[in-house]
Amino acid sequence: MANLKKIKLDSISKSVKEHQKPDPETYRGALALAKKIKRKTIIHINSTQSGGGVAEILRSQVPIEKSLGLKSHWLVIEAEREFFVITKKIHNLLQGKAGFLSSKEKEFYLSVNRELGKKLAEFLKQFKNGVVVIHDPQSLPMINAIPDNFSSLLRLHIDLSSPNPSTLEFLRPFIANYDLVIVSNKDYLLPLPWIKKSKLKIIYPAIDSFSDKNKSISPEAAKGIIAEYGINPTKPIIAQVSRFDPWKGQSGVIQAYYLAKNKIPDLQLVQVGFFEAQDDPEAASSFKRIRKHAKGDPDIHLFYNPKQLKNISDDILINALCVASQIMIQGSIREGFGLITTEAMWKGKPVIARVTSGSRLQIKNKKNGILVASPEEMAEWIVYLLKNEKTREKLGRSAKKSVERNFLISRYIVDNLKQYLVK
Ligand code: UDP
């Protein structure tokens, strides 16, 4: 049976007031906007409470909206595994994978959404008016259940630069009904020419610099944390943090590591991808393939089971890893944005990323990071950067500055508040 689960958020890293301290004018702007929206209820809906960029953003966005006085809620859809197998397939098809949905799959997807829609309509009855923000395609057909006193926003976080045409056509009647569609990058507007320009918006994602994942940790503390997990902080470390998923390119990163290790024999590779996201049933099979590829190399450290963590959260481990590694790797071959790139750049780390729409948005090649086209090129840059500390530091400094300018959550909050006034 499908359901909508209300997420309780007791802890917030810091209110938007703190976030805005360096820029009080933006804070005043956010407050003024919030005042206009105050009477409306804001409902965010997505498909997992943890594991993945959308959950990461909502974990900060919802409490920050509340701290501005908005009545914001976060609902997560719950459904049987078969539903998430189909929605992951839809996600893959929209990101350009070949294939098609069978009529049985389409019907199952729609029937679960009808069931969820009924629950949503019931839930919304208690509020006078507001905004429903549906994040990503899993619950996209629920547009049919959103009443007139609520405006409807579709927030697509995925890479929509070359979607599978038949899948997009299947979803088109639902997408076209939203009051507003928000994407992360201008490339993703191209497949949507049938939506009026005034109903399309681009908002770049952002990170919460005060969260456990992004707060400042000293290099010494970071080294201490990773040493607890068998990683040697005195030897070179490269790290990738991504759900185990064919799009995330873990096998290409291992290939690059093996090539680089010929030149840097004590090189270590850490790959983190905890099985957390309920909407990603492919993780276990992807991980098995990667483990085979890693062939039991003692210098490859794989993190996948949350039970591997002793007395710290995954956020702290990821934070420490970003701080203690010499280089962070973004291996994705398709990436809507790539919050992990932002997180690593915020720690002043040089990121070597495969060229994707998301990485091109964040990395200006050789200025604040490195963009590469293949595992071979990735290996060359790993070796070069490990031998050139000054270049690493220079790239890292620029990386941090560009996150500070473009990708912190205070700007994201204001961009979103403006959209809540859509009708
Ligand atoms: N992440 C995490 N644990 C993991 C893997 C990833 O907390 O084991 C986080 C990561 O730090 C980032 C988000 O999940 O905040 C991934 O976002 P991204 O946009 O890079 O990819 P997505 O998973 O949304 O496709």
Tab-separated table of C-alpha atoms and ligand atoms in Angstrom:
chain	number	residue	atom	x	y	z
A	1	MET	CA	0.000	0.000	0.000
A	2	ALA	CA	1.341	3.436	-0.918
A	3	ASN	CA	1.518	6.234	1.596
A	4	LEU	CA	2.818	9.723	2.335
A	5	LYS	CA	5.032	9.896	5.380
A	6	LYS	CA	5.457	13.192	7.184
A	7	ILE	CA	9.098	13.860	8.041
A	8	LYS	CA	9.787	15.414	11.432
A	9	LEU	CA	12.714	17.784	11.428
A	10	ASP	CA	13.734	18.740	14.920
A	11	SER	CA	17.274	19.734	14.267
A	12	ILE	CA	18.348	22.500	12.020
A	13	SER	CA	22.008	23.300	11.627
A	14	LYS	CA	21.514	27.089	11.667
A	15	SER	CA	18.650	29.389	10.784
A	16	VAL	CA	18.669	31.363	7.583
A	17	LYS	CA	19.638	34.375	9.679
A	18	GLU	CA	23.015	32.750	10.343
A	19	HIS	CA	23.370	31.788	6.712
A	20	GLN	CA	22.761	35.359	5.686
A	21	LYS	CA	25.134	37.017	8.133
A	22	PRO	CA	27.728	37.782	5.468
A	23	ASP	CA	24.951	39.176	3.269
A	24	PRO	CA	22.271	40.898	5.396
A	25	GLU	CA	20.611	42.400	2.342
A	26	THR	CA	19.672	38.963	1.014
A	27	TYR	CA	18.330	38.077	4.441
A	28	ARG	CA	16.101	41.135	4.455
A	29	GLY	CA	14.930	40.134	0.973
A	30	ALA	CA	14.146	36.605	2.176
A	31	LEU	CA	12.179	37.936	5.132
A	32	ALA	CA	10.177	40.324	2.951
A	33	LEU	CA	9.322	37.499	0.554
A	34	ALA	CA	8.457	35.177	3.434
A	35	LYS	CA	6.053	37.773	4.786
A	36	LYS	CA	4.121	37.757	1.520
A	37	ILE	CA	3.974	33.942	1.503
A	38	LYS	CA	3.260	33.423	5.203
A	39	ARG	CA	-0.403	32.535	4.842
A	40	LYS	CA	0.344	29.753	2.401
A	41	THR	CA	1.255	26.205	3.370
A	42	ILE	CA	4.270	24.808	1.517
A	43	ILE	CA	4.350	21.044	0.929
A	44	HIS	CA	7.497	19.393	-0.446
A	45	ILE	CA	7.142	15.815	-1.707
A	46	ASN	CA	9.981	13.496	-2.733
A	47	SER	CA	10.804	9.804	-2.669
A	48	THR	CA	13.477	9.270	-0.035
A	49	GLN	CA	14.337	10.741	3.333
A	50	SER	CA	18.072	10.109	2.977
A	51	GLY	CA	20.725	9.149	0.459
A	52	GLY	CA	20.914	11.484	-2.499
A	53	GLY	CA	20.959	15.149	-3.355
A	54	VAL	CA	17.227	15.894	-3.105
A	55	ALA	CA	16.958	14.604	0.466
A	56	GLU	CA	20.150	16.464	1.293
A	57	ILE	CA	18.670	19.770	0.138
A	58	LEU	CA	15.250	19.246	1.746
A	59	ARG	CA	16.859	18.425	5.087
A	60	SER	CA	18.028	22.027	5.233
A	61	GLN	CA	15.518	23.810	3.025
A	62	VAL	CA	12.413	22.820	5.006
A	63	PRO	CA	13.715	23.892	8.454
A	64	ILE	CA	15.133	27.101	7.027
A	65	GLU	CA	11.776	27.940	5.443
A	66	LYS	CA	10.182	27.300	8.835
A	67	SER	CA	12.687	29.586	10.519
A	68	LEU	CA	11.483	32.329	8.156
A	69	GLY	CA	7.964	31.795	9.449
A	70	LEU	CA	6.614	29.686	6.578
A	71	LYS	CA	4.335	26.714	7.179
A	72	SER	CA	6.525	24.198	5.363
A	73	HIS	CA	6.096	20.423	5.440
A	74	TRP	CA	8.068	17.546	3.942
A	75	LEU	CA	6.294	14.382	2.822
A	76	VAL	CA	8.084	11.275	1.543
A	77	ILE	CA	6.263	8.728	-0.582
A	78	GLU	CA	6.219	5.145	0.652
A	79	ALA	CA	5.460	2.326	-1.736
A	80	GLU	CA	6.419	-1.244	-2.481
A	81	ARG	CA	9.782	-2.059	-4.074
A	82	GLU	CA	8.224	-2.729	-7.485
A	83	PHE	CA	7.158	0.912	-7.691
A	84	PHE	CA	10.706	2.148	-7.062
A	85	VAL	CA	12.092	-0.337	-9.608
A	86	ILE	CA	9.813	1.304	-12.193
A	87	THR	CA	10.545	4.876	-11.065
A	88	LYS	CA	14.296	4.185	-11.189
A	89	LYS	CA	13.756	2.955	-14.745
A	90	ILE	CA	11.888	6.190	-15.528
A	91	HIS	CA	14.772	8.157	-13.973
A	92	ASN	CA	17.270	6.254	-16.150
A	93	LEU	CA	15.186	6.720	-19.307
A	94	LEU	CA	14.818	10.449	-18.671
A	95	GLN	CA	18.594	10.675	-18.243
A	96	GLY	CA	18.986	9.213	-21.725
A	97	LYS	CA	19.145	5.438	-21.310
A	98	ALA	CA	17.744	3.404	-24.198
A	99	GLY	CA	14.621	1.326	-23.587
A	100	PHE	CA	10.937	1.780	-23.018
A	101	LEU	CA	8.256	1.341	-20.395
A	102	SER	CA	5.826	-1.525	-20.858
A	103	SER	CA	2.115	-0.765	-20.552
A	104	LYS	CA	2.076	-2.840	-17.377
A	105	GLU	CA	4.834	-0.694	-15.859
A	106	LYS	CA	3.072	2.512	-16.877
A	107	GLU	CA	-0.193	1.343	-15.384
A	108	PHE	CA	1.440	0.297	-12.122
A	109	TYR	CA	3.244	3.647	-11.839
A	110	LEU	CA	0.024	5.556	-12.493
A	111	SER	CA	-2.076	3.434	-10.160
A	112	VAL	CA	0.338	3.994	-7.242
A	113	ASN	CA	0.287	7.699	-8.005
A	114	ARG	CA	-3.528	7.679	-8.017
A	115	GLU	CA	-3.439	6.071	-4.569
A	116	LEU	CA	-0.867	8.629	-3.367
A	117	GLY	CA	-2.916	11.407	-4.943
A	118	LYS	CA	-5.958	10.471	-2.860
A	119	LYS	CA	-3.843	10.632	0.299
A	120	LEU	CA	-2.431	13.986	-0.735
A	121	ALA	CA	-5.856	15.472	-1.479
A	122	GLU	CA	-7.046	14.300	1.952
A	123	PHE	CA	-3.970	15.772	3.661
A	124	LEU	CA	-4.364	19.127	1.920
A	125	LYS	CA	-7.968	19.552	3.121
A	126	GLN	CA	-6.754	20.886	6.474
A	127	PHE	CA	-5.071	23.903	4.833
A	128	LYS	CA	-6.628	26.979	3.276
A	129	ASN	CA	-4.160	27.420	0.439
A	130	GLY	CA	-0.556	26.944	-0.476
A	131	VAL	CA	2.031	25.453	-2.783
A	132	VAL	CA	2.818	21.802	-3.526
A	133	VAL	CA	6.361	21.177	-4.730
A	134	ILE	CA	6.846	17.755	-6.302
A	135	HIS	CA	10.524	16.818	-6.502
A	136	ASP	CA	11.478	14.566	-9.439
A	137	PRO	CA	9.427	12.134	-11.528
A	138	GLN	CA	8.472	9.496	-8.952
A	139	SER	CA	5.332	11.325	-7.859
A	140	LEU	CA	4.934	13.597	-10.861
A	141	PRO	CA	1.442	12.321	-11.900
A	142	MET	CA	0.101	13.482	-8.529
A	143	ILE	CA	-0.496	16.840	-10.233
A	144	ASN	CA	-3.979	15.463	-10.900
A	145	ALA	CA	-4.695	15.467	-7.161
A	146	ILE	CA	-3.548	19.004	-6.387
A	147	PRO	CA	-6.620	21.205	-5.759
A	148	ASP	CA	-7.068	24.709	-7.210
A	149	ASN	CA	-6.315	26.477	-3.951
A	150	PHE	CA	-2.733	25.106	-4.191
A	151	SER	CA	-0.244	26.071	-6.860
A	152	SER	CA	1.788	23.227	-8.302
A	153	LEU	CA	5.554	23.290	-8.799
A	154	LEU	CA	7.529	20.490	-10.412
A	155	ARG	CA	11.162	20.556	-9.326
A	156	LEU	CA	13.227	18.294	-11.631
A	157	HIS	CA	16.712	17.661	-10.254
A	158	ILE	CA	17.820	15.187	-12.933
A	159	ASP	CA	19.866	15.600	-16.106
A	160	LEU	CA	17.215	16.195	-18.735
A	161	SER	CA	19.540	17.122	-21.598
A	162	SER	CA	18.747	14.055	-23.756
A	163	PRO	CA	15.671	12.282	-22.402
A	164	ASN	CA	14.203	9.157	-23.913
A	165	PRO	CA	11.497	10.632	-26.203
A	166	SER	CA	8.765	8.045	-25.578
A	167	THR	CA	9.138	8.331	-21.791
A	168	LEU	CA	8.987	12.110	-21.907
A	169	GLU	CA	5.946	11.882	-24.182
A	170	PHE	CA	4.254	9.573	-21.657
A	171	LEU	CA	4.849	12.119	-18.867
A	172	ARG	CA	4.148	15.205	-20.979
A	173	PRO	CA	0.418	15.636	-20.151
A	174	PHE	CA	1.251	15.644	-16.440
A	175	ILE	CA	4.294	17.930	-16.725
A	176	ALA	CA	2.368	20.388	-18.895
A	177	ASN	CA	-0.262	20.806	-16.181
A	178	TYR	CA	2.079	22.247	-13.551
A	179	ASP	CA	1.974	25.963	-12.822
A	180	LEU	CA	5.767	26.012	-12.915
A	181	VAL	CA	8.569	23.602	-13.842
A	182	ILE	CA	11.967	24.220	-12.266
A	183	VAL	CA	15.190	22.625	-13.566
A	184	SER	CA	18.850	22.897	-12.511
A	185	ASN	CA	20.438	23.937	-15.787
A	186	LYS	CA	19.466	25.714	-19.004
A	187	ASP	CA	20.369	22.591	-21.053
A	188	TYR	CA	17.376	20.874	-19.449
A	189	LEU	CA	14.873	23.338	-20.914
A	190	LEU	CA	15.507	22.205	-24.491
A	191	PRO	CA	13.377	19.042	-24.362
A	192	LEU	CA	10.442	21.052	-22.971
A	193	PRO	CA	9.565	23.418	-25.894
A	194	TRP	CA	5.862	22.698	-25.355
A	195	ILE	CA	5.903	24.510	-22.012
A	196	LYS	CA	5.449	28.285	-22.095
A	197	LYS	CA	8.655	30.130	-21.222
A	198	SER	CA	6.896	31.918	-18.371
A	199	LYS	CA	6.205	28.528	-16.759
A	200	LEU	CA	9.862	27.445	-16.791
A	201	LYS	CA	12.540	28.409	-14.325
A	202	ILE	CA	16.181	27.520	-13.683
A	203	ILE	CA	17.394	27.320	-10.091
A	204	TYR	CA	20.897	26.066	-9.345
A	205	PRO	CA	21.078	23.686	-6.375
A	206	ALA	CA	23.092	24.574	-3.289
A	207	ILE	CA	24.631	23.230	-0.084
A	208	ASP	CA	24.116	24.066	3.568
A	209	SER	CA	27.488	25.229	4.853
A	210	PHE	CA	26.441	24.715	8.496
A	211	SER	CA	25.302	21.088	8.203
A	212	ASP	CA	27.340	18.212	9.638
A	213	LYS	CA	28.426	17.370	6.121
A	214	ASN	CA	29.774	20.818	5.380
A	215	LYS	CA	30.732	22.439	8.669
A	216	SER	CA	34.400	23.156	9.198
A	217	ILE	CA	36.522	20.244	10.513
A	218	SER	CA	40.262	20.631	11.083
A	219	PRO	CA	42.599	18.532	8.895
A	220	GLU	CA	43.919	16.823	12.052
A	221	ALA	CA	40.437	15.824	13.202
A	222	ALA	CA	39.565	14.651	9.687
A	223	LYS	CA	42.687	12.494	9.499
A	224	GLY	CA	41.868	11.011	12.902
A	225	ILE	CA	38.377	10.062	11.731
A	226	ILE	CA	39.426	8.322	8.531
A	227	ALA	CA	42.294	6.523	10.284
A	228	GLU	CA	39.649	4.820	12.464
A	229	TYR	CA	38.379	3.192	9.280
A	230	GLY	CA	41.693	1.772	8.090
A	231	ILE	CA	42.557	4.598	5.684
A	232	ASN	CA	46.155	5.754	6.047
A	233	PRO	CA	46.163	9.578	6.279
A	234	THR	CA	49.917	9.761	5.666
A	235	LYS	CA	49.580	8.243	2.182
A	236	PRO	CA	47.865	9.852	-0.834
A	237	ILE	CA	44.077	9.516	-0.936
A	238	ILE	CA	41.582	10.043	-3.735
A	239	ALA	CA	37.892	9.638	-2.943
A	240	GLN	CA	34.538	9.345	-4.659
A	241	VAL	CA	31.230	9.728	-2.796
A	242	SER	CA	28.197	8.611	-4.807
A	243	ARG	CA	25.358	6.125	-4.634
A	244	PHE	CA	26.441	2.863	-6.302
A	245	ASP	CA	24.737	3.343	-9.643
A	246	PRO	CA	25.833	2.819	-13.259
A	247	TRP	CA	25.525	6.573	-13.965
A	248	LYS	CA	27.926	7.421	-11.157
A	249	GLY	CA	30.837	5.829	-13.006
A	250	GLN	CA	32.506	3.999	-10.110
A	251	SER	CA	34.134	1.457	-12.447
A	252	GLY	CA	35.759	4.228	-14.527
A	253	VAL	CA	37.164	5.709	-11.321
A	254	ILE	CA	38.659	2.336	-10.318
A	255	GLN	CA	40.178	2.083	-13.789
A	256	ALA	CA	41.739	5.545	-13.370
A	257	TYR	CA	43.002	4.562	-9.907
A	258	TYR	CA	44.750	1.435	-11.244
A	259	LEU	CA	46.421	3.481	-13.999
A	260	ALA	CA	47.532	6.185	-11.548
A	261	LYS	CA	48.766	3.590	-9.047
A	262	ASN	CA	51.404	2.469	-11.582
A	263	LYS	CA	53.033	5.866	-11.011
A	264	ILE	CA	52.019	6.417	-7.348
A	265	PRO	CA	52.298	2.971	-5.728
A	266	ASP	CA	51.025	3.983	-2.277
A	267	LEU	CA	47.850	5.596	-3.675
A	268	GLN	CA	44.579	4.794	-1.875
A	269	LEU	CA	41.061	4.994	-3.308
A	270	VAL	CA	37.990	5.445	-1.107
A	271	GLN	CA	34.529	4.942	-2.557
A	272	VAL	CA	31.505	5.768	-0.405
A	273	GLY	CA	27.943	4.882	-1.386
A	274	PHE	CA	25.827	3.841	1.570
A	275	PHE	CA	22.686	1.915	0.704
A	276	GLU	CA	20.219	4.431	2.077
A	277	ALA	CA	18.009	5.719	-0.693
A	278	GLN	CA	14.774	3.725	-0.733
A	279	ASP	CA	14.097	4.952	-4.272
A	280	ASP	CA	17.285	3.329	-5.590
A	281	PRO	CA	16.839	-0.454	-5.738
A	282	GLU	CA	19.809	-0.832	-8.129
A	283	ALA	CA	22.460	-0.033	-5.514
A	284	ALA	CA	23.190	-3.601	-4.353
A	285	SER	CA	23.727	-5.010	-7.844
A	286	SER	CA	25.875	-2.023	-8.879
A	287	PHE	CA	27.961	-2.459	-5.751
A	288	LYS	CA	28.561	-6.162	-6.446
A	289	ARG	CA	29.996	-5.285	-9.854
A	290	ILE	CA	32.286	-2.662	-8.313
A	291	ARG	CA	33.500	-5.002	-5.578
A	292	LYS	CA	34.517	-7.500	-8.269
A	293	HIS	CA	36.315	-4.759	-10.127
A	294	ALA	CA	38.184	-3.757	-6.953
A	295	LYS	CA	39.528	-7.345	-6.803
A	296	GLY	CA	40.255	-7.230	-3.087
A	297	ASP	CA	42.936	-4.505	-3.434
A	298	PRO	CA	43.747	-3.494	0.187
A	299	ASP	CA	44.214	0.125	-0.894
A	300	ILE	CA	40.631	0.370	-2.143
A	301	HIS	CA	38.244	1.170	0.707
A	302	LEU	CA	34.562	0.639	-0.054
A	303	PHE	CA	31.804	1.974	2.208
A	304	TYR	CA	28.305	0.743	1.477
A	305	ASN	CA	26.702	-0.554	4.685
A	306	PRO	CA	25.735	2.078	7.307
A	307	LYS	CA	26.727	-0.559	9.908
A	308	GLN	CA	30.363	-0.005	8.873
A	309	LEU	CA	30.135	3.341	10.683
A	310	LYS	CA	31.200	3.030	14.313
A	311	ASN	CA	30.085	6.022	16.326
A	312	ILE	CA	29.786	8.740	13.724
A	313	SER	CA	27.224	9.636	11.087
A	314	ASP	CA	27.803	9.183	7.369
A	315	ASP	CA	27.765	12.996	7.087
A	316	ILE	CA	30.788	13.311	9.349
A	317	LEU	CA	32.645	10.523	7.555
A	318	ILE	CA	31.996	12.194	4.183
A	319	ASN	CA	33.002	15.581	5.557
A	320	ALA	CA	36.250	14.152	6.989
A	321	LEU	CA	36.998	12.334	3.766
A	322	CYS	CA	36.598	15.518	1.717
A	323	VAL	CA	38.968	17.312	4.098
A	324	ALA	CA	41.586	14.553	4.404
A	325	SER	CA	41.785	13.497	0.735
A	326	GLN	CA	44.191	15.183	-1.628
A	327	ILE	CA	41.712	14.987	-4.525
A	328	MET	CA	37.974	14.311	-4.774
A	329	ILE	CA	36.678	12.521	-7.840
A	330	GLN	CA	33.281	13.032	-9.456
A	331	GLY	CA	33.070	10.045	-11.770
A	332	SER	CA	29.476	10.410	-13.019
A	333	ILE	CA	28.870	10.029	-16.732
A	334	ARG	CA	25.471	11.767	-16.366
A	335	GLU	CA	24.834	14.219	-13.567
A	336	GLY	CA	21.961	16.677	-13.089
A	337	PHE	CA	24.130	18.842	-10.842
A	338	GLY	CA	26.243	16.791	-8.441
A	339	LEU	CA	25.962	18.136	-4.909
A	340	ILE	CA	28.993	16.106	-3.870
A	341	THR	CA	31.098	18.221	-6.228
A	342	THR	CA	29.879	21.347	-4.432
A	343	GLU	CA	30.513	19.763	-1.025
A	344	ALA	CA	34.100	18.866	-1.960
A	345	MET	CA	34.784	22.275	-3.519
A	346	TRP	CA	33.467	23.938	-0.357
A	347	LYS	CA	36.223	22.112	1.574
A	348	GLY	CA	38.780	23.714	-0.757
A	349	LYS	CA	39.486	20.468	-2.574
A	350	PRO	CA	40.406	20.107	-6.217
A	351	VAL	CA	37.729	17.974	-7.889
A	352	ILE	CA	38.478	15.930	-10.986
A	353	ALA	CA	35.124	15.395	-12.698
A	354	ARG	CA	33.951	13.669	-15.849
A	355	VAL	CA	32.372	16.191	-18.214
A	356	THR	CA	28.613	16.288	-17.554
A	357	SER	CA	26.013	19.053	-17.645
A	358	GLY	CA	26.228	19.242	-13.857
A	359	SER	CA	30.020	19.347	-13.611
A	360	ARG	CA	30.291	21.969	-16.370
A	361	LEU	CA	28.027	24.191	-14.355
A	362	GLN	CA	30.324	24.092	-11.345
A	363	ILE	CA	33.819	23.558	-12.698
A	364	LYS	CA	35.662	25.942	-14.959
A	365	ASN	CA	38.354	23.644	-16.302
A	366	LYS	CA	41.817	24.174	-14.790
A	367	LYS	CA	40.547	27.234	-12.876
A	368	ASN	CA	38.605	25.758	-9.964
A	369	GLY	CA	38.802	22.044	-10.794
A	370	ILE	CA	39.528	19.646	-13.618
A	371	LEU	CA	37.148	18.279	-16.257
A	372	VAL	CA	38.109	15.045	-18.000
A	373	ALA	CA	36.658	12.986	-20.814
A	374	SER	CA	37.916	9.484	-19.924
A	375	PRO	CA	39.368	7.331	-17.128
A	376	GLU	CA	42.781	7.631	-18.842
A	377	GLU	CA	42.673	11.421	-18.693
A	378	MET	CA	41.442	11.199	-15.104
A	379	ALA	CA	44.488	9.055	-14.218
A	380	GLU	CA	46.880	11.563	-15.807
A	381	TRP	CA	45.395	14.387	-13.760
A	382	ILE	CA	45.437	12.339	-10.548
A	383	VAL	CA	49.178	11.784	-10.989
A	384	TYR	CA	49.830	15.396	-11.996
A	385	LEU	CA	47.916	16.887	-9.079
A	386	LEU	CA	49.364	14.502	-6.523
A	387	LYS	CA	52.822	15.639	-7.605
A	388	ASN	CA	51.914	19.348	-7.607
A	389	GLU	CA	50.699	20.512	-4.227
A	390	LYS	CA	50.685	24.198	-5.231
A	391	THR	CA	48.316	23.559	-8.151
A	392	ARG	CA	46.066	21.535	-5.862
A	393	GLU	CA	45.904	24.374	-3.381
A	394	LYS	CA	45.270	26.994	-6.049
A	395	LEU	CA	42.425	25.005	-7.601
A	396	GLY	CA	40.980	24.343	-4.146
A	397	ARG	CA	41.004	28.015	-3.161
A	398	SER	CA	39.161	28.996	-6.339
A	399	ALA	CA	36.748	26.108	-5.848
A	400	LYS	CA	35.762	27.318	-2.395
A	401	LYS	CA	35.306	30.878	-3.622
A	402	SER	CA	33.024	29.822	-6.450
A	403	VAL	CA	30.803	27.823	-4.082
A	404	GLU	CA	30.648	30.826	-1.768
A	405	ARG	CA	29.538	33.023	-4.666
A	406	ASN	CA	27.081	30.681	-6.361
A	407	PHE	CA	26.036	27.578	-4.528
A	408	LEU	CA	25.188	28.281	-0.886
A	409	ILE	CA	21.707	27.623	0.402
A	410	SER	CA	20.859	31.236	1.305
A	411	ARG	CA	20.664	32.121	-2.389
A	412	TYR	CA	18.720	28.915	-3.072
A	413	ILE	CA	16.120	29.770	-0.434
A	414	VAL	CA	15.479	33.219	-1.909
A	415	ASP	CA	15.236	31.794	-5.453
A	416	ASN	CA	12.637	29.304	-4.256
A	417	LEU	CA	10.592	31.767	-2.205
A	418	LYS	CA	10.110	33.864	-5.338
A	419	GLN	CA	8.500	30.877	-7.052
A	420	TYR	CA	6.016	30.294	-4.244
A	421	LEU	CA	4.270	33.457	-5.396
A	422	VAL	CA	3.596	31.918	-8.805
A	423	LYS	CA	-0.186	32.280	-8.453
B	1	UDP	N1	25.602	11.003	-0.150
B	1	UDP	C1	25.538	10.526	1.141
B	1	UDP	N2	25.920	9.243	1.373
B	1	UDP	C2	26.369	8.433	0.380
B	1	UDP	C3	26.431	8.933	-0.938
B	1	UDP	C4	26.040	10.238	-1.164
B	1	UDP	O1	25.140	11.231	2.069
B	1	UDP	O2	26.721	7.301	0.663
B	1	UDP	C5	25.185	12.393	-0.365
B	1	UDP	C6	26.252	13.292	-0.941
B	1	UDP	O3	27.088	13.786	0.079
B	1	UDP	C7	25.409	14.367	-1.609
B	1	UDP	C8	24.203	13.573	-2.082
B	1	UDP	O4	24.130	12.399	-1.286
B	1	UDP	O5	24.974	15.313	-0.672
B	1	UDP	C9	24.358	13.142	-3.528
B	1	UDP	O6	23.940	14.176	-4.325
B	1	UDP	P1	24.376	14.248	-5.841
B	1	UDP	O7	23.683	15.429	-6.412
B	1	UDP	O8	25.865	14.223	-5.942
B	1	UDP	O9	23.818	12.889	-6.485
B	1	UDP	P2	22.373	12.152	-6.433
B	1	UDP	O10	22.549	11.000	-5.488
B	1	UDP	O11	21.362	13.136	-5.989
B	1	UDP	O12	22.164	11.661	-7.828
